[in-house]
Coordinates of C-alpha atoms and ligand atoms in Angstrom, one line a residue:
M1 CA 44.4 177.1 115.7
T2 CA 48.0 178.2 115.9
S3 CA 50.2 176.5 118.4
P4 CA 52.6 178.4 120.7
K5 CA 56.2 178.6 119.3
L6 CA 58.4 176.4 121.5
T7 CA 62.2 177.0 121.6
L8 CA 65.1 175.6 123.5
T9 CA 67.2 178.0 125.6
D10 CA 70.3 177.5 127.8
A11 CA 70.5 181.2 128.8
E12 CA 70.2 182.2 132.5
V13 CA 66.5 182.1 133.3
P14 CA 66.3 185.0 135.8
A15 CA 68.0 187.3 133.2
S16 CA 65.5 186.2 130.4
K17 CA 63.6 189.2 129.1
V18 CA 60.2 187.6 128.7
D19 CA 56.8 188.3 130.1
A20 CA 56.8 185.4 132.7
V21 CA 58.9 182.7 134.3
V22 CA 57.3 179.4 135.0
V23 CA 58.6 177.1 137.8
G24 CA 57.4 173.9 139.2
T25 CA 56.4 173.4 142.8
V26 CA 55.9 170.2 144.7
K27 CA 53.8 169.2 147.7
G28 CA 56.3 168.4 150.5
D29 CA 55.8 167.1 154.0
N30 CA 56.2 170.6 155.4
G31 CA 54.3 172.5 152.7
V32 CA 55.3 173.8 149.3
A33 CA 58.8 173.2 148.0
L34 CA 60.5 174.1 144.7
A35 CA 61.0 171.4 142.1
A36 CA 64.5 170.6 140.8
G37 CA 65.7 172.9 138.1
T38 CA 64.5 176.0 139.9
E39 CA 67.8 176.9 141.7
S40 CA 68.8 179.9 139.7
V41 CA 65.3 181.5 140.0
D42 CA 65.3 180.8 143.7
A43 CA 68.7 182.4 144.0
A44 CA 67.3 185.5 142.3
F45 CA 64.8 185.6 145.1
E46 CA 67.6 185.3 147.7
G47 CA 66.6 181.7 148.3
R48 CA 63.2 182.7 149.6
L49 CA 60.9 181.8 146.7
A50 CA 59.3 178.8 148.5
E51 CA 58.6 181.0 151.5
L52 CA 57.0 183.7 149.3
L53 CA 54.8 181.2 147.5
A54 CA 53.7 179.7 150.8
L55 CA 52.6 183.1 151.9
L56 CA 50.4 183.3 148.9
G57 CA 48.8 180.0 149.8
A58 CA 50.7 177.7 147.5
T59 CA 50.8 174.0 148.5
G60 CA 52.4 172.5 145.4
K61 CA 49.4 170.3 144.6
A62 CA 48.5 169.4 141.1
D63 CA 46.5 171.9 139.1
E64 CA 47.5 174.7 141.4
V65 CA 48.9 177.8 139.8
V66 CA 50.1 180.8 141.9
K67 CA 51.2 184.0 140.3
L68 CA 53.8 186.4 141.9
P69 CA 55.0 189.8 140.7
T70 CA 58.7 189.6 140.7
R71 CA 59.4 193.4 141.2
G72 CA 62.8 193.2 139.6
S73 CA 64.0 189.9 141.1
T74 CA 63.9 188.4 137.6
A75 CA 63.9 190.3 134.3
A76 CA 60.4 189.0 133.7
P77 CA 57.8 190.9 135.7
L78 CA 55.7 187.8 136.6
L79 CA 56.5 184.4 138.1
V80 CA 54.1 181.5 137.7
A81 CA 54.4 178.6 140.1
T82 CA 52.6 175.5 138.9
G83 CA 52.0 172.4 141.1
L84 CA 53.4 169.0 140.3
G85 CA 51.8 167.3 143.3
K86 CA 53.6 164.8 145.5
V87 CA 56.9 163.8 144.1
D88 CA 58.9 160.7 145.1
G89 CA 62.4 161.2 143.6
E90 CA 61.7 162.4 140.1
P91 CA 58.3 163.5 139.0
A92 CA 56.4 161.3 136.5
A93 CA 56.2 162.6 133.0
E94 CA 52.4 163.1 133.4
Q95 CA 53.0 165.3 136.4
V96 CA 55.2 167.5 134.3
R97 CA 52.8 167.5 131.4
R98 CA 49.9 168.6 133.6
A99 CA 51.8 171.2 135.5
A100 CA 53.0 172.7 132.2
G101 CA 49.5 172.6 130.8
A102 CA 48.0 174.3 133.8
A103 CA 50.7 177.0 133.6
A104 CA 50.1 177.5 129.9
R105 CA 46.4 177.9 130.5
A106 CA 47.1 180.5 133.2
L107 CA 49.3 182.4 130.7
S108 CA 46.6 183.0 128.1
G109 CA 46.9 186.5 126.9
T110 CA 50.7 186.4 127.5
G111 CA 53.2 186.9 124.7
R112 CA 56.3 185.0 125.8
A113 CA 57.4 183.0 128.8
V114 CA 60.3 180.8 129.9
T115 CA 59.9 177.6 131.9
T116 CA 62.2 175.5 134.0
L117 CA 59.8 172.4 133.9
S118 CA 61.8 171.3 130.8
R119 CA 64.7 170.6 133.2
L120 CA 62.6 167.9 134.7
D121 CA 61.4 166.4 131.5
L122 CA 61.8 168.3 128.2
G123 CA 59.3 166.3 126.1
A124 CA 56.6 166.4 128.8
A125 CA 57.0 170.1 129.4
A126 CA 56.8 170.8 125.7
E127 CA 53.8 168.6 125.2
G128 CA 52.0 169.9 128.2
T129 CA 52.7 173.5 127.2
A130 CA 51.5 173.1 123.6
L131 CA 48.3 171.3 124.7
G132 CA 47.6 173.6 127.6
A133 CA 47.8 176.6 125.3
Y134 CA 45.2 175.1 123.0
A135 CA 42.1 177.2 122.3
F136 CA 39.4 176.6 119.8
T137 CA 38.2 180.1 118.8
A138 CA 37.2 179.5 115.1
Y139 CA 33.5 180.1 116.0
R140 CA 33.9 183.2 118.1
A141 CA 33.4 186.7 116.5
Q142 CA 35.3 188.2 119.4
S143 CA 37.9 186.6 121.6
D144 CA 39.8 188.0 124.5
G145 CA 43.5 187.6 124.9
G146 CA 44.3 184.5 123.0
P147 CA 46.6 181.7 124.0
L148 CA 50.2 181.9 125.1
E149 CA 52.3 182.7 122.0
R150 CA 55.7 181.5 122.8
M151 CA 57.5 179.4 125.4
D152 CA 61.3 179.1 125.9
L153 CA 62.2 175.7 127.4
S154 CA 65.2 175.9 129.6
V155 CA 67.7 173.1 129.1
P156 CA 71.4 172.5 130.0
S157 CA 72.4 172.7 126.3
A158 CA 70.2 174.1 123.6
R159 CA 72.5 173.1 120.7
A160 CA 72.8 169.4 121.5
A161 CA 71.1 166.9 119.1
A162 CA 69.1 165.0 121.7
P163 CA 67.0 167.8 123.1
K164 CA 66.3 169.0 119.6
R165 CA 65.0 165.6 118.7
E166 CA 63.0 165.3 121.9
L167 CA 61.4 168.7 121.3
G168 CA 60.7 167.9 117.6
R169 CA 58.8 164.7 118.6
A170 CA 56.8 166.5 121.3
V171 CA 55.8 169.3 119.0
A172 CA 54.7 166.8 116.3
V173 CA 52.7 164.8 118.8
A174 CA 51.0 167.9 120.2
E175 CA 50.2 169.0 116.7
A176 CA 48.4 165.7 116.1
V177 CA 46.4 166.0 119.4
R178 CA 45.5 169.6 118.5
A179 CA 44.4 168.5 115.0
A180 CA 42.2 165.8 116.5
R181 CA 40.7 168.3 119.0
D182 CA 40.0 170.8 116.2
L183 CA 38.0 168.1 114.3
V184 CA 36.1 167.1 117.4
N185 CA 35.3 170.7 118.2
T186 CA 34.1 171.6 114.8
P187 CA 30.3 171.7 115.1
P188 CA 28.2 169.0 113.3
N189 CA 26.6 171.5 110.9
D190 CA 30.1 172.1 109.4
L191 CA 31.7 168.7 110.0
Y192 CA 29.6 166.0 108.3
P193 CA 30.8 162.9 106.4
A194 CA 31.8 164.6 103.1
S195 CA 33.4 167.6 104.8
F196 CA 35.2 165.4 107.3
A197 CA 36.5 163.3 104.5
E198 CA 37.8 166.3 102.7
R199 CA 39.6 167.6 105.8
A200 CA 41.1 164.2 106.5
E201 CA 42.3 164.0 102.9
A202 CA 43.8 167.4 103.0
L203 CA 45.7 166.7 106.3
A204 CA 46.9 163.4 104.9
R205 CA 48.0 164.8 101.5
D206 CA 50.0 167.5 103.2
A207 CA 51.9 164.8 105.1
G208 CA 52.5 162.7 102.0
L209 CA 50.1 159.8 102.7
R210 CA 48.2 158.1 100.0
T211 CA 44.4 158.7 100.3
E212 CA 41.3 157.1 99.0
V213 CA 37.7 158.2 99.7
L214 CA 34.7 156.0 99.0
D215 CA 31.5 158.0 98.5
E216 CA 28.0 156.6 98.8
K217 CA 28.1 155.1 95.3
A218 CA 31.3 153.4 95.9
L219 CA 30.1 152.2 99.3
R220 CA 27.0 150.7 97.6
S221 CA 28.9 148.9 95.0
G222 CA 31.4 147.7 97.6
G223 CA 28.6 146.3 99.8
Y224 CA 29.2 148.4 102.9
G225 CA 25.8 147.8 104.4
G226 CA 26.7 149.0 107.9
I227 CA 27.9 152.4 106.9
L228 CA 25.1 152.8 104.4
G229 CA 22.5 151.7 106.9
V230 CA 23.6 154.1 109.6
G231 CA 24.1 156.9 107.2
G232 CA 20.9 156.4 105.3
G233 CA 18.8 158.7 107.5
S234 CA 20.9 161.8 106.8
S235 CA 20.7 164.1 103.8
R236 CA 24.5 164.1 104.0
P237 CA 25.7 160.7 102.7
P238 CA 28.4 158.6 104.4
R239 CA 32.0 158.1 103.4
L240 CA 34.8 155.7 104.0
V241 CA 38.3 157.3 104.1
R242 CA 41.5 155.3 103.7
L243 CA 44.9 156.8 104.5
H244 CA 48.1 154.9 103.8
H245 CA 51.6 155.7 105.2
E246 CA 54.0 153.3 103.4
P247 CA 57.6 153.9 104.5
A248 CA 60.4 152.2 102.5
A249 CA 61.6 149.8 105.3
A250 CA 58.6 149.1 107.4
K251 CA 59.0 147.0 110.6
A252 CA 55.3 146.0 110.6
R253 CA 51.9 146.8 109.2
V254 CA 49.4 148.4 111.5
A255 CA 45.7 148.9 110.6
L256 CA 43.8 151.7 112.4
V257 CA 40.0 152.1 112.5
G258 CA 38.1 154.9 114.1
K259 CA 34.4 155.6 114.6
G260 CA 33.4 158.7 112.6
V261 CA 29.7 159.4 113.5
T262 CA 29.7 163.1 112.8
F263 CA 26.5 163.4 114.9
D264 CA 24.6 160.7 116.8
T265 CA 20.9 161.5 117.4
G266 CA 20.4 157.8 118.0
G267 CA 18.3 157.6 114.8
I268 CA 14.8 156.2 115.1
S269 CA 15.8 154.9 118.6
I270 CA 16.3 158.6 119.3
K271 CA 18.3 159.9 122.3
P272 CA 16.8 162.1 125.0
A273 CA 17.4 165.9 124.4
A274 CA 19.6 166.4 127.5
N275 CA 23.3 166.6 126.5
M276 CA 22.6 165.3 123.0
D277 CA 24.9 168.1 121.9
H278 CA 27.8 166.1 123.2
M279 CA 27.2 163.7 120.3
T280 CA 29.1 166.2 118.2
S281 CA 32.1 164.3 119.5
D282 CA 31.0 160.9 118.2
M283 CA 33.6 161.1 115.6
A284 CA 36.5 161.4 118.1
G285 CA 37.8 157.9 117.3
A286 CA 38.0 158.8 113.6
A287 CA 39.7 162.2 114.4
A288 CA 42.3 160.4 116.5
V289 CA 43.0 157.8 113.9
V290 CA 43.3 160.4 111.1
A291 CA 45.6 162.6 113.2
T292 CA 47.8 159.7 114.3
A293 CA 48.2 158.3 110.7
V294 CA 49.3 161.8 109.7
L295 CA 51.7 161.9 112.7
A296 CA 53.2 158.6 111.7
A297 CA 54.1 160.1 108.3
R298 CA 55.4 163.4 109.8
L299 CA 57.7 161.4 112.2
E300 CA 58.7 159.1 109.3
L301 CA 58.0 156.1 111.5
P302 CA 59.2 152.9 110.0
V303 CA 55.8 151.3 110.4
E304 CA 53.3 150.9 107.6
V305 CA 50.0 152.5 108.7
I306 CA 46.6 152.0 107.0
A307 CA 43.8 154.0 108.5
T308 CA 40.2 152.9 107.6
V309 CA 37.8 155.5 108.7
P310 CA 34.0 155.1 108.3
M311 CA 32.0 158.4 108.5
A312 CA 28.2 158.7 108.8
E313 CA 25.6 160.9 110.4
N314 CA 23.0 159.0 112.5
M315 CA 19.7 160.8 111.9
P316 CA 16.0 159.9 112.1
S317 CA 14.1 160.5 108.9
A318 CA 11.9 158.8 106.3
T319 CA 15.0 157.2 104.8
A320 CA 16.5 156.2 108.2
Y321 CA 17.2 152.5 109.0
R322 CA 14.8 151.1 111.6
P323 CA 14.8 148.8 114.5
G324 CA 14.0 145.4 112.9
D325 CA 16.0 146.0 109.8
V326 CA 18.6 143.4 108.8
L327 CA 21.8 144.8 107.2
T328 CA 24.3 142.9 105.2
L329 CA 27.7 144.1 106.3
Y330 CA 30.9 144.3 104.2
G331 CA 32.1 140.7 103.9
G332 CA 28.6 139.2 104.0
K333 CA 27.6 138.8 107.6
T334 CA 24.1 139.9 108.5
V335 CA 23.0 142.0 111.5
E336 CA 19.6 142.5 112.9
V337 CA 19.3 146.1 114.1
L338 CA 17.4 146.1 117.4
N339 CA 18.4 149.6 118.4
T340 CA 19.5 152.2 115.8
D341 CA 21.5 154.0 118.6
A342 CA 24.0 151.1 118.6
E343 CA 25.3 152.5 115.3
G344 CA 29.0 152.7 116.0
R345 CA 29.5 149.0 116.0
L346 CA 27.8 148.7 112.6
I347 CA 30.0 151.2 110.8
L348 CA 33.1 149.8 112.6
A349 CA 32.2 146.2 111.6
D350 CA 32.3 147.2 107.9
A351 CA 35.6 149.0 108.5
L352 CA 37.2 146.2 110.6
V353 CA 36.5 143.6 107.9
R354 CA 37.9 145.9 105.2
A355 CA 41.0 146.6 107.4
G356 CA 41.5 142.9 108.0
Q357 CA 41.8 142.3 104.2
D358 CA 45.1 144.2 104.3
S359 CA 46.5 141.4 106.6
P360 CA 47.8 143.8 109.3
D361 CA 50.2 142.6 111.9
Y362 CA 48.3 144.7 114.4
L363 CA 44.8 146.2 114.3
I364 CA 43.7 149.0 116.6
D365 CA 40.2 150.5 116.6
T366 CA 39.0 153.3 118.7
A367 CA 35.5 154.7 119.2
T368 CA 33.1 156.7 121.4
L369 CA 31.2 153.5 121.5
T370 CA 29.2 153.0 124.7
G371 CA 27.7 155.0 127.6
A372 CA 28.6 151.9 129.6
Q373 CA 32.3 152.8 129.2
V374 CA 31.5 156.0 131.1
V375 CA 29.5 154.2 133.7
A376 CA 32.3 151.7 134.3
L377 CA 35.4 153.9 134.0
G378 CA 34.3 157.5 133.9
N379 CA 35.6 160.4 131.9
R380 CA 39.4 159.9 132.1
T381 CA 39.9 156.2 131.7
P382 CA 39.5 154.5 128.3
G383 CA 38.5 150.9 128.3
V384 CA 40.9 148.6 126.3
M385 CA 39.8 145.2 125.1
G386 CA 41.1 142.7 122.5
T387 CA 43.9 140.1 122.1
P388 CA 45.1 139.9 125.8
E389 CA 48.9 140.4 125.2
F390 CA 48.5 143.3 122.8
R391 CA 45.7 144.8 124.9
D392 CA 48.0 144.9 127.9
R393 CA 50.8 146.4 125.8
V394 CA 48.5 149.1 124.7
V395 CA 47.4 149.7 128.3
T396 CA 51.0 150.0 129.5
L397 CA 51.9 152.5 126.8
S398 CA 48.6 154.4 127.3
Q399 CA 49.4 154.8 131.0
H400 CA 52.9 156.1 130.3
A401 CA 51.5 158.5 127.7
G402 CA 49.1 159.9 130.4
E403 CA 45.9 158.7 128.7
N404 CA 45.4 156.0 131.3
G405 CA 43.8 153.2 129.3
W406 CA 42.6 150.3 131.4
A407 CA 42.3 146.6 130.5
M408 CA 38.8 145.1 130.2
P409 CA 37.8 141.5 129.3
L410 CA 35.8 140.1 126.5
P411 CA 33.9 137.2 128.2
D412 CA 32.9 134.5 125.7
H413 CA 29.5 133.9 127.4
L414 CA 28.3 137.4 126.3
R415 CA 28.3 136.3 122.6
S416 CA 25.1 134.3 122.9
E417 CA 23.2 137.3 124.2
L418 CA 23.7 138.8 120.8
D419 CA 22.0 135.8 119.0
S420 CA 19.4 137.1 116.6
R421 CA 16.0 135.6 115.8
L422 CA 16.8 135.8 112.0
A423 CA 20.3 137.2 111.3
D424 CA 23.9 136.1 112.1
I425 CA 24.0 138.5 115.0
A426 CA 21.9 141.3 116.7
N427 CA 23.4 144.7 117.4
V428 CA 22.3 144.8 121.0
T429 CA 21.3 142.5 123.9
G430 CA 18.1 142.6 125.8
N431 CA 19.7 144.2 128.9
R432 CA 22.1 146.9 130.0
W433 CA 24.7 144.7 131.7
A434 CA 28.4 145.0 130.6
G435 CA 27.5 147.2 127.7
M436 CA 31.1 148.1 127.0
L437 CA 32.1 144.5 126.9
V438 CA 29.1 143.5 124.7
A439 CA 30.1 146.1 122.2
G440 CA 33.7 144.7 122.2
V441 CA 32.3 141.1 121.8
F442 CA 30.2 142.3 118.8
L443 CA 33.3 143.9 117.2
A444 CA 35.3 140.7 117.8
E445 CA 33.0 138.9 115.4
F446 CA 34.4 141.0 112.6
V447 CA 38.1 140.5 113.5
D448 CA 39.9 137.4 112.3
D449 CA 40.9 135.2 115.2
A450 CA 44.5 135.3 113.9
T451 CA 44.6 139.1 114.0
T452 CA 46.3 140.8 116.9
W453 CA 43.7 143.4 117.9
A454 CA 43.0 146.1 120.4
H455 CA 39.7 148.0 120.8
V456 CA 39.8 151.3 122.8
D457 CA 36.4 152.7 124.0
I458 CA 36.8 156.4 124.6
A459 CA 33.1 157.4 125.1
G460 CA 34.0 159.4 128.2
P461 CA 37.6 160.5 127.7
A462 CA 37.3 161.9 124.2
F463 CA 35.3 164.9 125.3
N464 CA 35.7 167.1 128.3
A465 CA 32.2 168.5 129.2
G466 CA 33.6 169.8 132.5
S467 CA 36.2 172.4 133.4
P468 CA 39.7 172.5 132.0
W469 CA 42.4 170.6 134.0
G470 CA 46.1 170.0 133.4
Y471 CA 46.6 170.3 129.7
T472 CA 43.0 169.3 128.9
A473 CA 40.8 172.0 127.6
K474 CA 37.0 172.0 127.5
G475 CA 35.6 170.0 124.5
G476 CA 37.7 167.6 122.4
T477 CA 40.6 166.1 124.3
G478 CA 42.4 164.4 121.4
V479 CA 42.4 161.1 123.3
P480 CA 43.7 158.5 122.3
V481 CA 46.1 160.1 119.8
R482 CA 49.0 159.8 122.2
T483 CA 48.2 156.2 123.1
I484 CA 48.2 155.1 119.5
A485 CA 51.2 157.2 118.7
A486 CA 53.1 155.5 121.6
V487 CA 52.0 152.0 120.3
L488 CA 53.2 152.9 116.8
A489 CA 56.6 154.1 118.1
D490 CA 56.9 151.0 120.3
I491 CA 56.1 148.7 117.2
A492 CA 58.7 150.7 115.2
E493 CA 61.3 149.9 117.9
H494 CA 60.4 146.3 118.9
G495 CA 58.3 145.0 116.0
Ligands
BES501 N1 27.8 157.4 120.8 C1 27.1 156.6 121.7 C2 28.0 156.3 123.0 C3 28.3 157.4 123.9 C4 27.6 157.7 125.0 C5 29.4 158.2 123.6 C6 27.9 158.7 125.8 C7 29.8 159.3 124.4 C8 29.0 159.5 125.5 C9 26.7 155.2 121.1 O1 26.5 155.3 119.7 C10 25.5 154.8 121.8 O2 24.5 155.4 121.6 N2 25.6 153.7 122.4 C11 24.5 153.1 123.1 C12 24.5 151.6 122.9 C13 23.2 150.9 123.4 C14 22.0 151.3 122.6 C15 23.5 149.4 123.4 C16 24.6 153.4 124.6 O3 25.7 153.3 125.1 O4 23.6 153.8 125.2
MN502 MN1 24.5 155.8 119.3
ZN503 ZN1 27.4 156.8 118.7

């Protein structure tokens, strides 16, 4: 889907001949107030803009959008006031992103607008606008309006190098999130392992990454028993995609792994019918990893990135793997499959071992791995596990990016619950307790103790089954692209 065109402007906002002016409002102690950067627009309303907005019921709370016809006060016929919420001093970047996103959604069907939110935080305003204006319409014969086409971002100086750089980065990041969303939103009849691999390869080649795709024959001769086991029930065979961003002077080598189950029926341990359609998003980790590796190349980040992305469809059939099967995973460890619906950890185990062979300085995997993540943390908070120091670094960066990862432990005692009657490990325990952590403990078995590792469970946050909010549309959210992008940028800076 095409993104809105974002441009910098230092022209007078009230005189701007566009379709709408976007301003930020804040929730003050005595009702709605205007955010900083709105002075010239307020002057065009003779200093009474806050008063007018209050009359219309505005409070300045987050996700509130109030529209006001300007009747000649500004050159644009419409003013859109978007709430930042309570602000103590300067608004947080995430408040600006969400307000920009809510405004962009309210502007669907609009040609061109100008915003003053960029005077609070240019990058956040740009990111929020580009993400809020996202719409996935590839499968509609008819669509009404269409997303906002163009946004001018008001800044003190449009020609300076710094704002250009900031805008360029924000646009690239938003493009990556939008690419991940597109992949997640593509239905499972069209996005299956081979077609997903082709799309990943095409995206990567465009950005200059090296690519390699292992088909089912290559997977068999390579000994990828997890990916083959999970993918065995489908008429559409599995793949393993490898993408390599190799800059000249790399500060570090980062391995990325993402779960690419293009549809998860549960297999022979089949899922209930209710909401099974959400399992179209069970490849969101893979989508995020592909999009972020491509982003690293686009931003020319001085970090080597190797993405290892297993793709399989988990189906029940005469050729499906069964509860009771023992699989030999890549690297030789054996797993007793007690539940075919705990499939993500099996394909990830193969990929983690393969990724480890590249001796990365850091290893990050992400997956829509457990319903238990949703039970514990809900739909907007990824669970982050792994090497404690690195886990906490990922969490801090995720918080700042607005994706809100939260640290979770990997208690040693859970390992024995995965002891198998006959294999090295079982893929599930006999109870439901701490399901997110158990999955993490399982994955840890396939990561070298010396490897600095973080595991991000995005079962809830990857897919928005509810209403749109902030810059988050219905469907694929693109989480955790911005977390991983922030980690790569941080590694580029600090090693
Ligand atoms: N893909 C699911 C996890 C999931 C659940 C993602 C809800 C998004 C929303 C995963 O493959 C799965 O089925 N996990 C099982 C594991 C269990 C059998 C130990 C689960 O969480 O129920
Ligand atoms: Mn499953
Ligand atoms: Zn799954």
